[in-house]
């Protein structure tokens, strides 16, 4: 009996030992796997760090991360190349001595998560600065990116100069061709019908060219800020009425009406001549694109310190995907139906921007388009 007990106990011990050995082997396996995973993680982390370092080194934009007291926590190599070495720990103002950047970060703090942008000058460089303050960590962190746009600005200036030069050079021969056509047309005596038609065609084409050259020159002047803008307090209704006047013949020819509903007590801050020109371009399009006998509505309302002028027509409208593009230079929705320069709305946009205002369009295709201009009211008006 005793032997049986001993044999049973030995068997149990053997089974337990075997289990223990199996568990030990499993633990060893698990440890091996953990070590392997740790190695893999470390390699992945190293790869990530390497990738981040490569990215930060190759990015030519200046990148600074700042804490809430505008102390630099991180600076990429481009930052050190532009501003100087050992930036971490310095304050932004101490490192760059550029109060505009301090203001930019303060502005970004007011709109957490949104980018605030500005152009600044830093040691003869024109920089496009963008700041974003994020609240995702315990304390807000600001990321400041500076892009050097000196070269782009230089190229833009040479493009504008080139346009100004070309348009200047073109206007003399175009005028001469137009005069020659006029001379042929004014000859007394029998002219072959073909000559008469050709001279009329030449005169019409030179008029189109003169208009195009004039618009290109004006656009480049407005874009470069060389077109003087004299801001005064102007009556919006007077400005609207004055811009309609030169278009009345066109409207009459198409039996169209222009209904103006602009209160006489709205005064905006602007250059009367330039504003009339912007309004005239929009109204001209409304008449040009609308069918015969249709009516165009011009209204003005007040909203948050601004006057919103709307010009609504019943023309073909503009496809949704082209709405933001119509203000680009030379953009035309329907190239087959070209009877303009494609510059009118680009001029509108630049005039309105020079006034610190906004211009945009809304449309339901097939039902017409509405063009809007928002302009700041004069101070007395706001009060
Ligand atoms: P354009 O000299 O061709 O009129 P604009 O810059 O004034 O040049 O306008 C650009 C394009 O926008 C036009 O060619 C036309 O396709 C579109 N557009 C402008 N105004 C209207 C409108 N009121 N209705 C429909 N399309 C318009």
PDB file of N, CA and C in Angstrom, residues 278-339:
ATOM      1  N   UNK A 278     -14.841  99.485 -60.696  1.00  0.00           N
ATOM      2  CA  UNK A 278     -15.135  98.107 -60.276  1.00  0.00           C
ATOM      3  C   UNK A 278     -16.619  97.798 -60.488  1.00  0.00           C
ATOM      4  N   UNK A 279     -17.479  98.736 -60.065  1.00  0.00           N
ATOM      5  CA  UNK A 279     -18.926  98.524 -60.215  1.00  0.00           C
ATOM      6  C   UNK A 279     -19.297  98.447 -61.691  1.00  0.00           C
ATOM      7  N   UNK A 280     -18.665  99.301 -62.491  1.00  0.00           N
ATOM      8  CA  UNK A 280     -18.986  99.314 -63.933  1.00  0.00           C
ATOM      9  C   UNK A 280     -18.620  97.976 -64.581  1.00  0.00           C
ATOM     10  N   UNK A 281     -17.468  97.421 -64.201  1.00  0.00           N
ATOM     11  CA  UNK A 281     -17.062  96.126 -64.775  1.00  0.00           C
ATOM     12  C   UNK A 281     -18.090  95.044 -64.455  1.00  0.00           C
ATOM     13  N   UNK A 282     -18.574  95.033 -63.199  1.00  0.00           N
ATOM     14  CA  UNK A 282     -19.553  94.007 -62.790  1.00  0.00           C
ATOM     15  C   UNK A 282     -20.870  94.224 -63.525  1.00  0.00           C
ATOM     16  N   UNK A 283     -21.303  95.505 -63.589  1.00  0.00           N
ATOM     17  CA  UNK A 283     -22.572  95.818 -64.262  1.00  0.00           C
ATOM     18  C   UNK A 283     -22.499  95.530 -65.761  1.00  0.00           C
ATOM     19  N   UNK A 284     -21.334  95.815 -66.328  1.00  0.00           N
ATOM     20  CA  UNK A 284     -21.151  95.568 -67.764  1.00  0.00           C
ATOM     21  C   UNK A 284     -21.331  94.077 -68.060  1.00  0.00           C
ATOM     22  N   UNK A 285     -20.723  93.226 -67.207  1.00  0.00           N
ATOM     23  CA  UNK A 285     -20.880  91.777 -67.379  1.00  0.00           C
ATOM     24  C   UNK A 285     -22.341  91.367 -67.237  1.00  0.00           C
ATOM     25  N   UNK A 286     -23.013  91.955 -66.207  1.00  0.00           N
ATOM     26  CA  UNK A 286     -24.420  91.591 -65.957  1.00  0.00           C
ATOM     27  C   UNK A 286     -25.252  91.876 -67.202  1.00  0.00           C
ATOM     28  N   UNK A 287     -25.020  93.043 -67.825  1.00  0.00           N
ATOM     29  CA  UNK A 287     -25.782  93.406 -69.031  1.00  0.00           C
ATOM     30  C   UNK A 287     -25.364  92.528 -70.215  1.00  0.00           C
ATOM     31  N   UNK A 288     -24.045  92.314 -70.325  1.00  0.00           N
ATOM     32  CA  UNK A 288     -23.504  91.564 -71.472  1.00  0.00           C
ATOM     33  C   UNK A 288     -24.011  90.115 -71.475  1.00  0.00           C
ATOM     34  N   UNK A 289     -24.029  89.495 -70.285  1.00  0.00           N
ATOM     35  CA  UNK A 289     -24.379  88.075 -70.240  1.00  0.00           C
ATOM     36  C   UNK A 289     -25.886  87.816 -70.088  1.00  0.00           C
ATOM     37  N   UNK A 290     -26.672  88.880 -69.758  1.00  0.00           N
ATOM     38  CA  UNK A 290     -28.117  88.663 -69.552  1.00  0.00           C
ATOM     39  C   UNK A 290     -28.878  88.764 -70.862  1.00  0.00           C
ATOM     40  N   UNK A 291     -30.010  88.061 -70.952  1.00  0.00           N
ATOM     41  CA  UNK A 291     -30.776  88.106 -72.204  1.00  0.00           C
ATOM     42  C   UNK A 291     -31.471  89.447 -72.409  1.00  0.00           C
ATOM     43  N   UNK A 292     -31.888  89.684 -73.644  1.00  0.00           N
ATOM     44  CA  UNK A 292     -32.594  90.934 -73.975  1.00  0.00           C
ATOM     45  C   UNK A 292     -33.851  91.046 -73.116  1.00  0.00           C
ATOM     46  N   UNK A 293     -34.167  92.264 -72.737  1.00  0.00           N
ATOM     47  CA  UNK A 293     -35.406  92.529 -72.001  1.00  0.00           C
ATOM     48  C   UNK A 293     -35.345  92.171 -70.514  1.00  0.00           C
ATOM     49  N   UNK A 294     -34.209  91.633 -70.043  1.00  0.00           N
ATOM     50  CA  UNK A 294     -34.147  91.220 -68.629  1.00  0.00           C
ATOM     51  C   UNK A 294     -33.794  92.418 -67.727  1.00  0.00           C
ATOM     52  N   UNK A 295     -33.987  92.205 -66.408  1.00  0.00           N
ATOM     53  CA  UNK A 295     -33.706  93.290 -65.456  1.00  0.00           C
ATOM     54  C   UNK A 295     -32.536  92.916 -64.562  1.00  0.00           C
ATOM     55  N   UNK A 296     -31.719  93.909 -64.248  1.00  0.00           N
ATOM     56  CA  UNK A 296     -30.572  93.704 -63.336  1.00  0.00           C
ATOM     57  C   UNK A 296     -30.877  94.467 -62.042  1.00  0.00           C
ATOM     58  N   UNK A 297     -30.672  93.808 -60.915  1.00  0.00           N
ATOM     59  CA  UNK A 297     -30.957  94.444 -59.617  1.00  0.00           C
ATOM     60  C   UNK A 297     -29.644  94.844 -58.943  1.00  0.00           C
ATOM     61  N   UNK A 298     -29.570  96.082 -58.492  1.00  0.00           N
ATOM     62  CA  UNK A 298     -28.399  96.513 -57.708  1.00  0.00           C
ATOM     63  C   UNK A 298     -28.914  96.901 -56.320  1.00  0.00           C
ATOM     64  N   UNK A 299     -28.446  96.203 -55.294  1.00  0.00           N
ATOM     65  CA  UNK A 299     -28.911  96.507 -53.929  1.00  0.00           C
ATOM     66  C   UNK A 299     -27.709  96.729 -53.012  1.00  0.00           C
ATOM     67  N   UNK A 300     -27.960  97.380 -51.887  1.00  0.00           N
ATOM     68  CA  UNK A 300     -26.888  97.545 -50.888  1.00  0.00           C
ATOM     69  C   UNK A 300     -27.487  97.385 -49.502  1.00  0.00           C
ATOM     70  N   UNK A 301     -26.783  96.637 -48.656  1.00  0.00           N
ATOM     71  CA  UNK A 301     -27.250  96.442 -47.276  1.00  0.00           C
ATOM     72  C   UNK A 301     -26.085  96.677 -46.329  1.00  0.00           C
ATOM     73  N   UNK A 302     -26.407  96.880 -45.058  1.00  0.00           N
ATOM     74  CA  UNK A 302     -25.355  97.077 -44.056  1.00  0.00           C
ATOM     75  C   UNK A 302     -25.218  95.804 -43.229  1.00  0.00           C
ATOM     76  N   UNK A 303     -23.961  95.382 -43.017  1.00  0.00           N
ATOM     77  CA  UNK A 303     -23.728  94.177 -42.201  1.00  0.00           C
ATOM     78  C   UNK A 303     -22.412  94.316 -41.459  1.00  0.00           C
ATOM     79  N   UNK A 304     -22.465  94.334 -40.149  1.00  0.00           N
ATOM     80  CA  UNK A 304     -21.241  94.369 -39.326  1.00  0.00           C
ATOM     81  C   UNK A 304     -20.201  95.381 -39.764  1.00  0.00           C
ATOM     82  N   UNK A 305     -20.579  96.627 -39.870  1.00  0.00           N
ATOM     83  CA  UNK A 305     -19.612  97.680 -40.202  1.00  0.00           C
ATOM     84  C   UNK A 305     -19.240  97.740 -41.675  1.00  0.00           C
ATOM     85  N   UNK A 306     -19.924  96.927 -42.490  1.00  0.00           N
ATOM     86  CA  UNK A 306     -19.610  96.924 -43.930  1.00  0.00           C
ATOM     87  C   UNK A 306     -20.871  97.196 -44.740  1.00  0.00           C
ATOM     88  N   UNK A 307     -20.654  97.727 -45.946  1.00  0.00           N
ATOM     89  CA  UNK A 307     -21.762  97.835 -46.900  1.00  0.00           C
ATOM     90  C   UNK A 307     -21.575  96.693 -47.891  1.00  0.00           C
ATOM     91  N   UNK A 308     -22.644  95.921 -48.111  1.00  0.00           N
ATOM     92  CA  UNK A 308     -22.556  94.806 -49.074  1.00  0.00           C
ATOM     93  C   UNK A 308     -23.358  95.212 -50.306  1.00  0.00           C
ATOM     94  N   UNK A 309     -22.675  95.358 -51.420  1.00  0.00           N
ATOM     95  CA  UNK A 309     -23.340  95.730 -52.673  1.00  0.00           C
ATOM     96  C   UNK A 309     -23.531  94.445 -53.474  1.00  0.00           C
ATOM     97  N   UNK A 310     -24.749  94.240 -53.980  1.00  0.00           N
ATOM     98  CA  UNK A 310     -25.026  93.024 -54.761  1.00  0.00           C
ATOM     99  C   UNK A 310     -25.556  93.415 -56.133  1.00  0.00           C
ATOM    100  N   UNK A 311     -25.010  92.779 -57.176  1.00  0.00           N
ATOM    101  CA  UNK A 311     -25.500  93.004 -58.547  1.00  0.00           C
ATOM    102  C   UNK A 311     -26.012  91.655 -59.053  1.00  0.00           C
ATOM    103  N   UNK A 312     -27.331  91.593 -59.235  1.00  0.00           N
ATOM    104  CA  UNK A 312     -27.950  90.295 -59.569  1.00  0.00           C
ATOM    105  C   UNK A 312     -28.493  90.325 -61.002  1.00  0.00           C
ATOM    106  N   UNK A 313     -28.153  89.293 -61.764  1.00  0.00           N
ATOM    107  CA  UNK A 313     -28.677  89.249 -63.142  1.00  0.00           C
ATOM    108  C   UNK A 313     -29.399  87.938 -63.408  1.00  0.00           C
ATOM    109  N   UNK A 314     -30.020  87.879 -64.579  1.00  0.00           N
ATOM    110  CA  UNK A 314     -30.774  86.670 -64.958  1.00  0.00           C
ATOM    111  C   UNK A 314     -30.113  86.012 -66.171  1.00  0.00           C
ATOM    112  N   UNK A 315     -28.796  86.067 -66.187  1.00  0.00           N
ATOM    113  CA  UNK A 315     -28.038  85.492 -67.300  1.00  0.00           C
ATOM    114  C   UNK A 315     -27.860  83.983 -67.152  1.00  0.00           C
ATOM    115  N   UNK A 316     -26.873  83.414 -67.856  1.00  0.00           N
ATOM    116  CA  UNK A 316     -26.691  81.951 -67.838  1.00  0.00           C
ATOM    117  C   UNK A 316     -26.125  81.415 -66.523  1.00  0.00           C
ATOM    118  N   UNK A 317     -25.626  82.328 -65.673  1.00  0.00           N
ATOM    119  CA  UNK A 317     -25.023  81.893 -64.413  1.00  0.00           C
ATOM    120  C   UNK A 317     -23.623  81.332 -64.643  1.00  0.00           C
ATOM    121  N   UNK A 318     -23.032  80.866 -63.541  1.00  0.00           N
ATOM    122  CA  UNK A 318     -21.640  80.388 -63.592  1.00  0.00           C
ATOM    123  C   UNK A 318     -21.583  79.025 -62.902  1.00  0.00           C
ATOM    124  N   UNK A 319     -20.954  78.011 -63.498  1.00  0.00           N
ATOM    125  CA  UNK A 319     -20.864  76.704 -62.833  1.00  0.00           C
ATOM    126  C   UNK A 319     -20.161  76.838 -61.475  1.00  0.00           C
ATOM    127  N   UNK A 320     -20.615  76.041 -60.489  1.00  0.00           N
ATOM    128  CA  UNK A 320     -20.082  76.155 -59.118  1.00  0.00           C
ATOM    129  C   UNK A 320     -18.557  76.074 -59.095  1.00  0.00           C
ATOM    130  N   UNK A 321     -17.980  75.168 -59.930  1.00  0.00           N
ATOM    131  CA  UNK A 321     -16.520  74.973 -59.853  1.00  0.00           C
ATOM    132  C   UNK A 321     -15.734  76.169 -60.414  1.00  0.00           C
ATOM    133  N   UNK A 322     -16.433  77.065 -61.141  1.00  0.00           N
ATOM    134  CA  UNK A 322     -15.730  78.222 -61.717  1.00  0.00           C
ATOM    135  C   UNK A 322     -15.929  79.499 -60.905  1.00  0.00           C
ATOM    136  N   UNK A 323     -16.809  79.422 -59.891  1.00  0.00           N
ATOM    137  CA  UNK A 323     -17.162  80.657 -59.156  1.00  0.00           C
ATOM    138  C   UNK A 323     -15.956  81.380 -58.574  1.00  0.00           C
ATOM    139  N   UNK A 324     -15.011  80.601 -58.002  1.00  0.00           N
ATOM    140  CA  UNK A 324     -13.863  81.289 -57.385  1.00  0.00           C
ATOM    141  C   UNK A 324     -12.843  81.684 -58.446  1.00  0.00           C
ATOM    142  N   UNK A 325     -12.942  81.099 -59.641  1.00  0.00           N
ATOM    143  CA  UNK A 325     -11.919  81.346 -60.665  1.00  0.00           C
ATOM    144  C   UNK A 325     -12.221  82.555 -61.547  1.00  0.00           C
ATOM    145  N   UNK A 326     -13.490  83.013 -61.544  1.00  0.00           N
ATOM    146  CA  UNK A 326     -13.828  84.103 -62.472  1.00  0.00           C
ATOM    147  C   UNK A 326     -13.045  85.391 -62.166  1.00  0.00           C
ATOM    148  N   UNK A 327     -12.499  85.499 -60.943  1.00  0.00           N
ATOM    149  CA  UNK A 327     -11.737  86.704 -60.594  1.00  0.00           C
ATOM    150  C   UNK A 327     -10.264  86.598 -60.998  1.00  0.00           C
ATOM    151  N   UNK A 328      -9.871  85.412 -61.553  1.00  0.00           N
ATOM    152  CA  UNK A 328      -8.481  85.269 -62.008  1.00  0.00           C
ATOM    153  C   UNK A 328      -8.304  85.977 -63.344  1.00  0.00           C
ATOM    154  N   UNK A 329      -7.070  86.454 -63.583  1.00  0.00           N
ATOM    155  CA  UNK A 329      -6.884  87.156 -64.864  1.00  0.00           C
ATOM    156  C   UNK A 329      -6.966  86.161 -66.027  1.00  0.00           C
ATOM    157  N   UNK A 330      -7.613  86.584 -67.095  1.00  0.00           N
ATOM    158  CA  UNK A 330      -7.815  85.842 -68.351  1.00  0.00           C
ATOM    159  C   UNK A 330      -8.750  84.640 -68.225  1.00  0.00           C
ATOM    160  N   UNK A 331      -9.348  84.424 -67.039  1.00  0.00           N
ATOM    161  CA  UNK A 331     -10.249  83.271 -66.928  1.00  0.00           C
ATOM    162  C   UNK A 331     -11.608  83.609 -67.546  1.00  0.00           C
ATOM    163  N   UNK A 332     -12.072  82.751 -68.437  1.00  0.00           N
ATOM    164  CA  UNK A 332     -13.400  82.922 -69.022  1.00  0.00           C
ATOM    165  C   UNK A 332     -14.109  81.581 -68.961  1.00  0.00           C
ATOM    166  N   UNK A 333     -15.374  81.585 -68.512  1.00  0.00           N
ATOM    167  CA  UNK A 333     -16.088  80.321 -68.320  1.00  0.00           C
ATOM    168  C   UNK A 333     -16.283  79.632 -69.662  1.00  0.00           C
ATOM    169  N   UNK A 334     -16.857  80.371 -70.609  1.00  0.00           N
ATOM    170  CA  UNK A 334     -17.175  79.767 -71.890  1.00  0.00           C
ATOM    171  C   UNK A 334     -16.256  80.351 -72.947  1.00  0.00           C
ATOM    172  N   UNK A 335     -15.183  79.604 -73.237  1.00  0.00           N
ATOM    173  CA  UNK A 335     -14.168  80.151 -74.148  1.00  0.00           C
ATOM    174  C   UNK A 335     -14.728  80.335 -75.560  1.00  0.00           C
ATOM    175  N   UNK A 336     -15.769  79.541 -75.885  1.00  0.00           N
ATOM    176  CA  UNK A 336     -16.331  79.633 -77.230  1.00  0.00           C
ATOM    177  C   UNK A 336     -17.097  80.943 -77.413  1.00  0.00           C
ATOM    178  N   UNK A 337     -17.609  81.498 -76.289  1.00  0.00           N
ATOM    179  CA  UNK A 337     -18.422  82.714 -76.401  1.00  0.00           C
ATOM    180  C   UNK A 337     -17.637  83.938 -75.923  1.00  0.00           C
ATOM    181  N   UNK A 338     -16.339  83.972 -76.247  1.00  0.00           N
ATOM    182  CA  UNK A 338     -15.507  85.067 -75.777  1.00  0.00           C
ATOM    183  C   UNK A 338     -15.895  86.380 -76.435  1.00  0.00           C
ATOM    184  N   UNK A 339     -16.266  87.356 -75.656  1.00  0.00           N
ATOM    185  CA  UNK A 339     -16.329  88.685 -76.241  1.00  0.00           C
ATOM    186  C   UNK A 339     -15.872  89.684 -75.195  1.00  0.00           C
TER     187      UNK A 339
END
